[in-house]
Amino acid sequence: MLCINSSIDAPIKHQDNPWASQISDTSPNQDLDCFLNIDDINEIKDLMQDLTSKHIIPNMEQKIRVLNQQVSATRKGFKNQIKNLWWRKGKEDGADSLKYFELF
């Protein structure tokens, strides 16, 4: 449990481990899946595959698409700024060009 807005001097003492009463009596060396039958294991496997293929991967792909668009837009903007800096028609001298770089 997460204790929010509680100070050290609070009148209520919180347990160090609220889940201590729920700890299993199995030995640490014993496999936890030994309590599941083969149908349960297959159902868990199917659930994980379904969750991964229908939700996790599409969500990650969408996030990558958005990031690629942001990077592409930034790159185009920066590319155009550099191109405009180098291809000016002599309206500004070199000192003004240096001021341009100091902004970034």
Coordinates of N, CA and C in Angstrom, one line a residue:
M1 N 0.8 -1.2 0.0 CA 0.0 0.0 0.0 C 0.9 1.2 0.0
L2 N 0.4 2.2 -0.7 CA 1.2 3.5 -0.8 C 0.5 4.5 0.2
C3 N 1.3 4.9 1.1 CA 0.9 5.9 2.1 C 1.1 7.3 1.6
I4 N 0.0 8.0 1.3 CA 0.1 9.4 0.8 C -0.2 10.4 1.9
N5 N 0.5 11.5 1.9 CA 0.3 12.5 2.8 C 0.4 12.1 4.3
S6 N 1.3 11.2 4.6 CA 1.5 10.8 5.9 C 2.9 11.1 6.4
S7 N 3.0 11.6 7.5 CA 4.4 12.0 8.0 C 4.9 10.9 9.0
I8 N 6.1 11.1 9.3 CA 6.8 10.2 10.3 C 6.1 10.2 11.6
D9 N 5.6 11.4 12.0 CA 5.0 11.6 13.3 C 3.5 11.3 13.3
A10 N 3.0 10.6 12.3 CA 1.6 10.3 12.2 C 1.2 9.4 13.3
P11 N 0.0 9.5 13.8 CA -0.5 8.6 14.9 C -0.8 7.2 14.4
I12 N -1.0 7.0 13.2 CA -1.2 5.7 12.6 C 0.1 5.0 12.2
K13 N 0.4 3.9 12.7 CA 1.5 3.1 12.2 C 1.1 2.2 11.1
H14 N 1.9 2.2 10.0 CA 1.6 1.4 8.9 C 2.5 0.2 8.9
Q15 N 2.0 -1.0 8.4 CA 2.8 -2.2 8.4 C 3.9 -2.0 7.4
D16 N 5.0 -2.6 7.7 CA 6.1 -2.6 6.7 C 5.8 -3.3 5.4
N17 N 5.2 -4.5 5.6 CA 4.8 -5.3 4.4 C 3.3 -5.7 4.6
P18 N 2.4 -5.0 4.0 CA 0.9 -5.3 4.2 C 0.6 -6.7 3.5
W19 N 1.4 -7.2 2.7 CA 1.1 -8.5 2.0 C 1.8 -9.7 2.8
A20 N 2.3 -9.5 3.9 CA 3.0 -10.5 4.6 C 2.1 -11.7 4.9
S21 N 0.8 -11.4 5.2 CA -0.1 -12.5 5.5 C -0.5 -13.3 4.3
Q22 N -0.2 -12.8 3.1 CA -0.5 -13.5 1.9 C 0.6 -14.3 1.3
I23 N 1.7 -14.3 1.9 CA 2.9 -15.0 1.4 C 2.6 -16.5 1.4
S24 N 3.0 -17.1 0.3 CA 2.7 -18.6 0.1 C 3.7 -19.4 1.0
D25 N 3.3 -20.6 1.3 CA 4.1 -21.4 2.1 C 5.0 -22.4 1.3
T26 N 5.1 -22.1 0.0 CA 5.9 -22.9 -0.9 C 7.4 -22.5 -0.7
S27 N 8.3 -23.4 -1.0 CA 9.7 -23.1 -0.8 C 10.1 -22.3 -2.0
P28 N 11.2 -21.5 -1.9 CA 11.6 -20.6 -2.9 C 12.1 -21.4 -4.2
N29 N 12.6 -22.7 -3.9 CA 13.1 -23.5 -5.0 C 12.0 -24.2 -5.8
Q30 N 10.8 -24.2 -5.3 CA 9.7 -24.9 -5.9 C 9.1 -24.0 -7.1
D31 N 8.9 -24.6 -8.2 CA 8.3 -23.9 -9.3 C 6.8 -23.5 -9.0
L32 N 6.4 -22.3 -9.3 CA 5.1 -21.8 -9.0 C 4.1 -22.4 -10.0
D33 N 4.6 -22.8 -11.2 CA 3.6 -23.3 -12.2 C 3.2 -24.7 -11.9
C34 N 3.8 -25.3 -10.9 CA 3.5 -26.7 -10.6 C 2.0 -26.8 -10.1
F35 N 1.4 -25.7 -9.7 CA 0.1 -25.7 -9.2 C -1.0 -25.5 -10.3
L36 N -0.5 -25.3 -11.5 CA -1.4 -25.1 -12.6 C -1.4 -26.3 -13.5
N37 N -2.6 -26.6 -14.0 CA -2.7 -27.8 -14.9 C -2.4 -27.2 -16.3
I38 N -2.3 -28.1 -17.3 CA -1.8 -27.8 -18.6 C -2.8 -26.9 -19.3
D39 N -4.1 -27.0 -19.0 CA -5.1 -26.1 -19.6 C -4.9 -24.7 -19.1
D40 N -4.6 -24.5 -17.8 CA -4.4 -23.2 -17.3 C -3.2 -22.5 -17.9
I41 N -2.1 -23.3 -18.1 CA -0.9 -22.8 -18.7 C -1.2 -22.4 -20.1
N42 N -1.9 -23.2 -20.9 CA -2.3 -22.8 -22.3 C -3.1 -21.6 -22.3
E43 N -4.1 -21.5 -21.4 CA -4.9 -20.3 -21.4 C -4.1 -19.0 -21.1
I44 N -3.1 -19.1 -20.2 CA -2.3 -18.0 -19.8 C -1.4 -17.6 -21.1
K45 N -0.9 -18.6 -21.7 CA -0.1 -18.4 -22.9 C -0.9 -17.7 -24.0
D46 N -2.2 -18.2 -24.2 CA -3.0 -17.6 -25.2 C -3.4 -16.1 -24.8
L47 N -3.6 -15.9 -23.6 CA -3.9 -14.6 -23.1 C -2.8 -13.6 -23.4
M48 N -1.6 -14.1 -23.1 CA -0.4 -13.2 -23.3 C -0.2 -12.9 -24.8
Q49 N -0.4 -13.9 -25.6 CA -0.2 -13.7 -27.0 C -1.3 -12.8 -27.6
D50 N -2.5 -12.9 -27.1 CA -3.6 -12.1 -27.5 C -3.3 -10.6 -27.1
L51 N -2.9 -10.5 -25.8 CA -2.7 -9.2 -25.3 C -1.5 -8.5 -26.0
T52 N -0.5 -9.2 -26.3 CA 0.7 -8.7 -27.0 C 0.3 -8.3 -28.4
S53 N -0.3 -9.2 -29.2 CA -0.6 -8.9 -30.6 C -1.7 -7.9 -30.8
K54 N -2.6 -7.8 -30.0 CA -3.8 -6.9 -30.2 C -3.7 -5.6 -29.5
H55 N -2.8 -5.5 -28.4 CA -2.8 -4.3 -27.6 C -1.4 -3.7 -27.5
I56 N -0.5 -4.4 -27.0 CA 0.8 -3.9 -26.7 C 1.6 -3.5 -28.0
I57 N 1.7 -4.4 -28.9 CA 2.4 -4.1 -30.2 C 1.8 -2.9 -30.9
P58 N 0.5 -2.9 -31.2 CA -0.1 -1.8 -31.9 C 0.1 -0.5 -31.2
N59 N 0.0 -0.5 -29.8 CA 0.3 0.7 -29.1 C 1.7 1.2 -29.3
M60 N 2.6 0.3 -29.2 CA 4.0 0.7 -29.4 C 4.3 1.2 -30.8
E61 N 3.6 0.6 -31.8 CA 3.8 1.0 -33.2 C 3.2 2.4 -33.4
Q62 N 2.1 2.7 -32.7 CA 1.5 4.1 -32.8 C 2.4 5.1 -32.2
K63 N 3.0 4.8 -31.0 CA 3.9 5.7 -30.4 C 5.2 6.0 -31.3
I64 N 5.7 4.9 -31.9 CA 6.8 5.1 -32.8 C 6.5 5.9 -34.0
R65 N 5.2 5.7 -34.6 CA 4.8 6.6 -35.7 C 4.8 8.1 -35.3
V66 N 4.2 8.3 -34.1 CA 4.2 9.7 -33.7 C 5.6 10.3 -33.5
L67 N 6.5 9.5 -32.9 CA 7.8 10.0 -32.7 C 8.5 10.2 -34.0
N68 N 8.3 9.3 -35.0 CA 8.9 9.5 -36.3 C 8.4 10.8 -37.0
Q69 N 7.2 11.1 -36.8 CA 6.6 12.3 -37.4 C 7.2 13.5 -36.8
Q70 N 7.4 13.5 -35.4 CA 8.0 14.6 -34.7 C 9.4 14.8 -35.1
V71 N 10.2 13.7 -35.2 CA 11.6 13.8 -35.6 C 11.7 14.3 -37.1
S72 N 10.8 13.8 -37.9 CA 10.9 14.2 -39.3 C 10.5 15.7 -39.5
A73 N 9.6 16.2 -38.7 CA 9.2 17.6 -38.8 C 10.4 18.5 -38.2
T74 N 11.0 18.0 -37.2 CA 12.1 18.8 -36.6 C 13.3 18.8 -37.6
R75 N 13.5 17.6 -38.2 CA 14.6 17.5 -39.1 C 14.4 18.5 -40.3
K76 N 13.2 18.5 -40.8 CA 12.9 19.3 -42.0 C 13.0 20.8 -41.6
G77 N 12.6 21.1 -40.4 CA 12.7 22.5 -40.0 C 14.2 22.9 -39.8
F78 N 15.0 22.1 -39.2 CA 16.4 22.4 -39.0 C 17.1 22.4 -40.3
K79 N 16.8 21.5 -41.2 CA 17.4 21.5 -42.6 C 17.1 22.8 -43.3
N80 N 15.9 23.2 -43.3 CA 15.5 24.5 -44.0 C 16.2 25.7 -43.3
Q81 N 16.4 25.7 -42.0 CA 17.1 26.8 -41.4 C 18.5 26.8 -41.8
I82 N 19.2 25.7 -41.9 CA 20.6 25.7 -42.3 C 20.7 26.0 -43.8
K83 N 19.8 25.5 -44.6 CA 19.8 25.8 -46.0 C 19.6 27.3 -46.3
N84 N 18.7 27.9 -45.5 CA 18.5 29.4 -45.7 C 19.7 30.2 -45.2
L85 N 20.4 29.7 -44.2 CA 21.5 30.4 -43.7 C 22.6 30.4 -44.7
W86 N 22.9 29.3 -45.4 CA 24.0 29.2 -46.4 C 23.6 29.8 -47.7
W87 N 22.4 29.9 -48.1 CA 22.0 30.3 -49.4 C 21.4 31.7 -49.4
R88 N 21.7 32.5 -48.5 CA 21.3 33.9 -48.5 C 21.9 34.7 -49.6
K89 N 21.3 35.7 -50.0 CA 21.8 36.4 -51.2 C 22.7 37.6 -50.8
G90 N 23.4 37.5 -49.8 CA 24.3 38.6 -49.4 C 23.7 39.8 -48.7
K91 N 22.4 39.6 -48.3 CA 21.8 40.7 -47.6 C 22.4 41.0 -46.2
E92 N 22.9 39.9 -45.7 CA 23.5 40.0 -44.3 C 25.0 39.7 -44.4
D93 N 25.7 40.2 -43.5 CA 27.2 39.9 -43.5 C 27.4 38.7 -42.6
G94 N 28.7 38.3 -42.5 CA 29.0 37.1 -41.8 C 28.7 37.2 -40.3
A95 N 28.8 38.5 -39.7 CA 28.5 38.7 -38.3 C 27.1 38.3 -38.0
D96 N 26.2 38.7 -38.9 CA 24.8 38.4 -38.6 C 24.5 36.9 -38.7
S97 N 25.3 36.2 -39.5 CA 25.2 34.8 -39.6 C 25.6 34.1 -38.3
L98 N 26.6 34.6 -37.7 CA 27.1 34.1 -36.5 C 26.0 34.3 -35.4
K99 N 25.3 35.4 -35.4 CA 24.3 35.6 -34.4 C 23.2 34.6 -34.6
Y100 N 22.9 34.2 -35.8 CA 21.9 33.1 -36.1 C 22.3 31.9 -35.3
F101 N 23.5 31.5 -35.4 CA 23.9 30.2 -34.7 C 23.9 30.4 -33.2
E102 N 24.1 31.6 -32.7 CA 24.1 31.8 -31.2 C 22.7 31.6 -30.6
L103 N 21.7 31.8 -31.5 CA 20.3 31.6 -31.0 C 20.1 30.1 -30.7
F104 N 20.7 29.2 -31.3 CA 20.5 27.8 -31.1 C 21.6 27.3 -30.3

